[in-house]
CSV table of C-alpha atoms in Angstrom, one decimal:
chain,number,residue,atom,x,y,z
A,28,MET,CA,0.0,0.0,0.0
A,29,PHE,CA,1.1,3.6,-0.5
A,30,VAL,CA,-0.1,6.9,0.8
A,31,ILE,CA,0.2,10.2,-0.9
A,32,PHE,CA,1.2,13.0,1.4
A,33,PRO,CA,0.0,16.3,0.0
A,34,ASN,CA,1.8,18.4,2.7
A,35,PRO,CA,-1.2,20.5,3.6
A,36,ALA,CA,0.9,22.6,6.1
A,37,ARG,CA,3.5,23.3,3.4
A,38,LEU,CA,6.3,22.0,5.6
A,39,PRO,CA,9.8,22.6,4.1
A,40,ILE,CA,10.4,19.0,3.0
A,41,ASP,CA,13.5,17.7,1.3
A,42,PRO,CA,12.5,14.6,-0.7
A,43,ALA,CA,16.0,13.1,-0.2
A,44,SER,CA,15.8,13.2,3.6
A,45,PHE,CA,12.0,13.1,4.3
A,46,ASP,CA,11.3,10.9,7.3
A,47,PRO,CA,7.5,10.2,7.5
A,48,LEU,CA,7.9,8.6,11.0
A,49,LYS,CA,8.8,12.0,12.4
A,50,LEU,CA,5.3,13.3,11.5
A,51,GLY,CA,3.5,10.4,13.1
A,52,PHE,CA,0.1,9.1,12.0
A,53,LYS,CA,-1.8,12.3,12.7
A,54,GLY,CA,0.8,14.4,10.8
A,55,LEU,CA,0.6,12.1,7.8
A,56,LYS,CA,-3.1,11.5,7.7
A,57,GLY,CA,-4.5,14.7,9.2
A,58,GLY,CA,-5.5,17.8,7.4
A,59,ARG,CA,-6.6,16.1,4.2
A,60,ASP,CA,-8.4,18.1,1.6
A,61,PRO,CA,-11.2,16.1,0.1
A,62,GLN,CA,-11.5,18.3,-2.9
A,63,LEU,CA,-7.8,17.9,-3.7
A,64,ASN,CA,-8.1,14.1,-3.2
A,65,ASN,CA,-11.0,14.0,-5.6
A,66,LYS,CA,-9.3,16.1,-8.2
A,67,LEU,CA,-6.2,13.9,-8.0
A,68,ARG,CA,-8.2,10.7,-8.3
A,69,ILE,CA,-10.1,12.1,-11.3
A,70,ALA,CA,-6.8,13.3,-13.0
A,71,LEU,CA,-5.3,9.8,-12.5
A,72,LEU,CA,-8.5,8.1,-13.8
A,73,VAL,CA,-8.3,10.2,-17.0
A,74,HIS,CA,-4.8,8.7,-17.5
A,75,GLY,CA,-5.9,5.1,-16.8
A,76,VAL,CA,-4.9,4.7,-13.1
A,77,ASP,CA,-7.3,4.2,-10.2
A,78,ILE,CA,-6.3,4.9,-6.7
A,79,ALA,CA,-8.1,4.5,-3.4
A,80,GLY,CA,-9.9,7.7,-2.2
A,81,GLY,CA,-7.4,8.1,0.7
A,82,PRO,CA,-5.4,9.3,-1.3
A,83,GLY,CA,-3.3,6.3,-1.8
A,84,GLY,CA,-3.5,2.9,-3.4
A,85,PHE,CA,-2.5,-0.7,-3.4
A,86,VAL,CA,0.4,-2.4,-5.0
A,87,SER,CA,0.8,-6.1,-5.7
A,88,ALA,CA,3.0,-8.7,-7.3
A,89,ALA,CA,0.8,-8.3,-10.4
A,90,HIS,CA,2.3,-4.8,-10.9
A,91,GLY,CA,5.3,-5.3,-13.1
A,92,PRO,CA,7.6,-2.8,-14.8
A,93,ARG,CA,5.1,-2.0,-17.4
A,94,GLU,CA,2.3,-1.1,-14.9
A,95,VAL,CA,4.7,0.8,-12.7
A,96,ALA,CA,5.9,2.9,-15.7
A,97,HIS,CA,2.3,3.5,-16.8
A,98,THR,CA,1.4,4.6,-13.2
A,99,LEU,CA,4.4,7.0,-13.0
A,100,GLU,CA,3.5,8.6,-16.3
A,101,ALA,CA,-0.1,9.0,-15.2
A,102,TRP,CA,1.1,10.5,-12.0
A,103,ARG,CA,3.3,13.0,-13.8
A,104,SER,CA,0.4,13.9,-16.1
A,105,ALA,CA,-2.0,14.3,-13.3
A,106,VAL,CA,0.3,16.5,-11.3
A,107,ARG,CA,0.9,18.7,-14.3
A,108,THR,CA,-2.8,19.0,-14.9
A,109,LEU,CA,-3.4,20.1,-11.3
A,110,LYS,CA,-0.6,22.6,-11.4
A,111,ALA,CA,-1.9,24.1,-14.6
A,112,GLU,CA,-5.3,24.5,-13.0
A,113,LEU,CA,-3.7,26.5,-10.2
A,114,ARG,CA,-2.2,29.0,-12.6
């Protein structure tokens, strides 16, 4: 399983050294924006990827290199779409 952390408090996070354990459960799961979660899920669906509404999703042994590559490209496209909407 994976969880998407949207950083609602806009913490200064370095992706290379981010330690989710320091935030704890409440820090990671609290402060969610249902509208943003829904927009992200819709943007991913447009690109052929479905995630749980958490936001997050499940991974399994059935996800091989092709599925991972497709999911990553869908993620890039979804984030670009959402960023463009903010401009």
